[in-house]
Short mmCIF file of C-alpha atoms in Angstrom, two decimals:
data_model
loop_
_atom_site.label_atom_id
_atom_site.label_comp_id
_atom_site.label_asym_id
_atom_site.label_seq_id
_atom_site.Cartn_x
_atom_site.Cartn_y
_atom_site.Cartn_z
CA UNK A 782 -77.30 196.03 49.63
CA UNK A 783 -74.75 198.86 50.03
CA UNK A 784 -74.96 199.48 46.28
CA UNK A 785 -78.76 199.75 46.43
CA UNK A 786 -78.71 202.03 49.47
CA UNK A 787 -76.12 204.28 47.83
CA UNK A 788 -78.25 204.59 44.71
CA UNK A 789 -81.32 205.45 46.77
CA UNK A 790 -79.38 207.97 48.86
CA UNK A 791 -77.87 209.60 45.82
CA UNK A 792 -81.20 209.85 44.00
CA UNK A 793 -82.84 211.30 47.12
CA UNK A 794 -80.37 214.03 47.97
CA UNK A 795 -78.22 214.77 44.91
CA UNK A 796 -80.63 217.06 43.08
CA UNK A 797 -81.47 218.98 46.24
CA UNK A 798 -77.84 219.47 47.27
CA UNK A 799 -76.71 220.49 43.79
CA UNK A 800 -79.59 222.96 43.50
CA UNK A 801 -78.90 224.55 46.89
CA UNK A 802 -75.31 225.30 45.90
CA UNK A 803 -76.20 226.17 42.28
CA UNK A 804 -73.54 223.70 41.24
CA UNK A 805 -72.09 223.65 37.72
CA UNK A 806 -69.94 220.94 36.15
CA UNK A 807 -67.87 221.93 33.13
CA UNK A 808 -65.80 219.57 31.00
CA UNK A 809 -67.36 216.37 32.34
CA UNK A 810 -66.83 214.83 28.90
CA UNK A 811 -63.19 214.37 29.91
CA UNK A 812 -64.22 211.65 32.37
CA UNK A 813 -63.91 208.30 30.54
CA UNK A 814 -66.32 205.40 30.72
CA UNK A 815 -63.44 203.27 32.00
CA UNK A 816 -61.29 203.45 35.13
CA UNK A 817 -59.83 206.83 36.10
CA UNK A 818 -58.62 208.81 39.08
CA UNK A 819 -60.47 212.07 39.80
CA UNK A 820 -58.03 214.48 41.47
CA UNK A 821 -58.85 218.01 42.62
CA UNK A 822 -57.97 220.83 44.98
CA UNK A 823 -59.52 220.55 48.44
CA UNK A 824 -60.86 223.47 50.50
CA UNK A 825 -64.09 222.17 52.04
CA UNK A 826 -65.88 219.06 53.26
CA UNK A 827 -68.36 219.88 50.50
CA UNK A 828 -65.85 219.07 47.75
CA UNK A 829 -66.33 215.27 47.74
CA UNK A 830 -70.04 215.57 48.54
CA UNK A 831 -70.83 217.73 45.52
CA UNK A 832 -68.50 215.80 43.23
CA UNK A 833 -70.19 212.55 44.25
CA UNK A 834 -73.67 214.00 43.80
CA UNK A 835 -72.88 215.39 40.37
CA UNK A 836 -70.98 212.45 38.91
CA UNK A 837 -72.57 210.43 36.12
CA UNK A 838 -71.41 207.26 37.88
CA UNK A 839 -70.19 206.51 41.42
CA UNK A 840 -66.85 207.82 42.66
CA UNK A 841 -65.02 205.79 45.31
CA UNK A 842 -63.36 208.51 47.39
CA UNK A 843 -60.25 207.82 49.40
CA UNK A 844 -60.71 209.33 52.87
CA UNK A 845 -58.83 209.29 56.16
CA UNK A 846 -59.68 206.20 58.21
CA UNK A 847 -60.42 208.33 61.30
CA UNK A 848 -63.70 209.40 59.70
CA UNK A 849 -65.03 205.84 60.05
CA UNK A 850 -65.18 206.43 63.83
CA UNK A 851 -67.28 209.60 63.54
CA UNK A 852 -70.99 209.08 64.30
CA UNK A 853 -73.21 209.11 61.20
CA UNK A 854 -70.23 209.81 58.92
CA UNK A 855 -68.77 206.41 59.74
CA UNK A 856 -72.08 204.80 58.79
CA UNK A 857 -72.48 206.72 55.54
CA UNK A 858 -68.97 206.34 54.09
CA UNK A 859 -69.04 202.55 53.52
CA UNK A 860 -72.41 202.94 51.83
CA UNK A 861 -70.88 205.42 49.42
CA UNK A 862 -68.06 202.99 48.58
CA UNK A 863 -65.41 205.19 50.20
CA UNK A 864 -61.92 203.75 50.75
CA UNK A 865 -60.38 204.21 54.24
CA UNK A 866 -56.77 205.39 54.26
CA UNK A 867 -54.46 205.30 57.28
CA UNK A 868 -52.60 208.59 57.37
CA UNK A 869 -48.95 209.02 58.25
CA UNK A 870 -47.87 205.74 56.65
CA UNK A 871 -47.97 204.02 53.26
CA UNK A 872 -51.32 202.23 53.37
CA UNK A 873 -50.81 199.18 51.15
CA UNK A 874 -54.38 198.00 51.67
CA UNK A 875 -55.87 201.31 50.49
CA UNK A 876 -53.55 201.40 47.48
CA UNK A 877 -54.48 197.82 46.60
CA UNK A 878 -58.21 198.52 46.96
CA UNK A 879 -57.98 201.63 44.78
CA UNK A 880 -55.94 199.80 42.15
CA UNK A 881 -58.44 196.95 41.98
CA UNK A 882 -61.38 199.31 41.56
CA UNK A 883 -59.60 201.24 38.81
CA UNK A 884 -58.70 198.07 36.93
CA UNK A 885 -62.37 197.07 37.15
CA UNK A 886 -63.24 200.26 35.27
CA UNK A 887 -64.45 202.30 38.23
CA UNK A 888 -63.74 205.89 39.29
CA UNK A 889 -61.63 206.67 42.35
CA UNK A 890 -61.55 210.15 43.87
CA UNK A 891 -58.56 211.58 45.69
CA UNK A 892 -57.33 214.98 46.82
CA UNK A 893 -53.54 215.20 46.30
CA UNK A 894 -53.14 217.75 49.12
CA UNK A 895 -54.37 215.09 51.53
CA UNK A 896 -56.49 217.48 53.57
CA UNK A 897 -58.38 220.74 53.21
CA UNK A 898 -56.12 223.64 52.30
CA UNK A 899 -57.53 227.14 52.69
CA UNK A 900 -55.29 229.96 51.47
CA UNK A 901 -55.88 233.47 50.22
CA UNK A 902 -53.42 233.10 47.34
CA UNK A 903 -53.17 230.50 44.59
CA UNK A 904 -50.83 228.10 46.38
CA UNK A 905 -51.54 224.46 47.18
CA UNK A 906 -50.69 222.28 50.13
CA UNK A 907 -47.91 219.75 49.63
CA UNK A 908 -48.95 217.28 46.96
CA UNK A 909 -48.99 213.59 47.82
CA UNK A 910 -47.32 211.54 45.09
CA UNK A 911 -49.70 208.66 45.79
CA UNK A 912 -52.03 209.88 43.05
CA UNK A 913 -49.45 209.40 40.32
CA UNK A 914 -48.21 206.17 41.91
CA UNK A 915 -51.69 204.61 41.88
CA UNK A 916 -52.40 205.85 38.34
CA UNK A 917 -49.18 204.26 37.07
CA UNK A 918 -49.81 201.06 38.97
CA UNK A 919 -53.35 200.70 37.59
CA UNK A 920 -52.40 202.20 34.21
CA UNK A 921 -55.33 204.63 34.19
CA UNK A 922 -55.54 208.38 33.48
CA UNK A 923 -55.88 211.10 36.07
CA UNK A 924 -58.69 213.58 35.45
CA UNK A 925 -57.83 216.92 37.10
CA UNK A 926 -60.70 218.95 38.51
CA UNK A 927 -60.62 222.54 39.68
CA UNK A 928 -63.07 223.52 42.42
CA UNK A 929 -64.23 227.06 43.18
CA UNK A 930 -66.91 228.30 45.57
CA UNK A 931 -66.95 225.65 48.28
CA UNK A 932 -64.50 227.69 50.37
CA UNK A 933 -67.26 230.27 50.88
CA UNK A 934 -69.82 227.77 52.17
CA UNK A 935 -68.46 227.78 55.73
CA UNK A 936 -65.64 230.32 56.00
CA UNK A 937 -63.53 230.40 59.19
CA UNK A 938 -65.25 232.33 61.98
CA UNK A 939 -68.81 231.74 60.76
CA UNK A 940 -71.40 229.63 62.56
CA UNK A 941 -74.01 229.29 59.88
CA UNK A 942 -73.50 227.76 56.43
CA UNK A 943 -73.73 229.86 53.30
CA UNK A 944 -74.89 228.77 49.89
CA UNK A 945 -72.56 230.17 47.22
CA UNK A 946 -72.45 229.15 43.58
CA UNK A 947 -70.01 226.27 43.18
CA UNK A 948 -68.19 225.41 39.96
CA UNK A 949 -66.25 222.29 39.02
CA UNK A 950 -64.06 222.29 35.90
CA UNK A 951 -62.69 218.97 34.63
CA UNK A 952 -59.48 219.14 32.64
CA UNK A 953 -58.09 216.82 29.94
CA UNK A 954 -56.84 213.41 31.12
CA UNK A 955 -53.23 212.93 32.16
CA UNK A 956 -51.95 209.52 31.05
CA UNK A 957 -49.14 207.62 32.81
CA UNK A 958 -47.69 206.66 29.42
CA UNK A 959 -46.65 210.28 28.92
CA UNK A 960 -44.11 209.85 31.74
CA UNK A 961 -41.94 207.00 30.52
CA UNK A 962 -38.51 208.58 30.96
CA UNK A 963 -36.31 207.97 33.99
CA UNK A 964 -36.68 205.77 37.04
CA UNK A 965 -39.95 205.23 38.88
CA UNK A 966 -39.32 208.02 41.39
CA UNK A 967 -38.58 210.52 38.63
CA UNK A 968 -41.63 209.45 36.64
CA UNK A 969 -43.93 209.68 39.67
CA UNK A 970 -42.57 213.13 40.57
CA UNK A 971 -42.97 214.39 37.00
CA UNK A 972 -46.55 213.13 36.77
CA UNK A 973 -47.39 214.63 40.19
CA UNK A 974 -46.13 218.03 39.03
CA UNK A 975 -48.21 217.77 35.85
CA UNK A 976 -51.31 216.82 37.84
CA UNK A 977 -50.98 219.79 40.20
CA UNK A 978 -50.35 222.16 37.29
CA UNK A 979 -53.49 220.92 35.55
CA UNK A 980 -55.53 221.24 38.75
CA UNK A 981 -54.29 224.83 39.12
CA UNK A 982 -55.36 225.61 35.55
CA UNK A 983 -58.79 224.05 36.08
CA UNK A 984 -59.23 225.92 39.37
CA UNK A 985 -58.45 229.24 37.67
CA UNK A 986 -61.03 228.44 35.00
CA UNK A 987 -63.59 227.55 37.66
CA UNK A 988 -63.01 230.87 39.43
CA UNK A 989 -63.56 232.78 36.20
CA UNK A 990 -66.96 231.20 35.52
#
C-alpha cells in the first residue's frame, strides 16, 4: 500500500514541483540500474524533495528520526520509503536497513554533511564517514551529486519562498574496490575524502550551468 501511495504521490506532484523550480538533471546516466548510494551537498529542505521527484526510480533517503514526529512530515516520510536515523549515536538499525536495501538493488540517498550547510564560500560541513562505511559494507558505488540553486529558494531572513532555477549534476561512480589499501579506518577515510571531492566538483559544475 505504501508503495502504491508513493507512486501516486510522485506522479501527482513531481512534474509540477520540477517545473516550478525549472529543475535540470545532468549526468543521470551515472546512476546504475543496481544498488547505489546517492550522496550530495545539502543546503535546503528542497534538496531531497527535488532529487526524489526527478529520479528515474525511488530513492530511500536517510533522514533524522526527529522528523517522524513532525505533523504531516511524519506521515509522508514512511510513504516515501525514508529511513529514520537517530542522530548523535551510531544507529545500527538504520545502517542495517540501508545495507539491505542496497543489496536488493535499490537506491539510498544520504547527505554526508548530516544537515543543511549554508555558507558563502565553497566549504562543506564536516563529512560523516557513514556514507563510505555503508557503501563498503553493501559493496555498492557512491554516486556524487552537486546541487546548486536550492539555497536561493528560501534564503535566511525571507518569509516567502522563491523559485530559482535548480541544477543537479551527477558525477561518475566511486567504487569501494578502489580503496583496498590499509585498515578499515584508513579505507573509509580515504573514500570519504574522495566522495566529498567529487561532490565539490559536481557542485561547481552545477553552479556553472
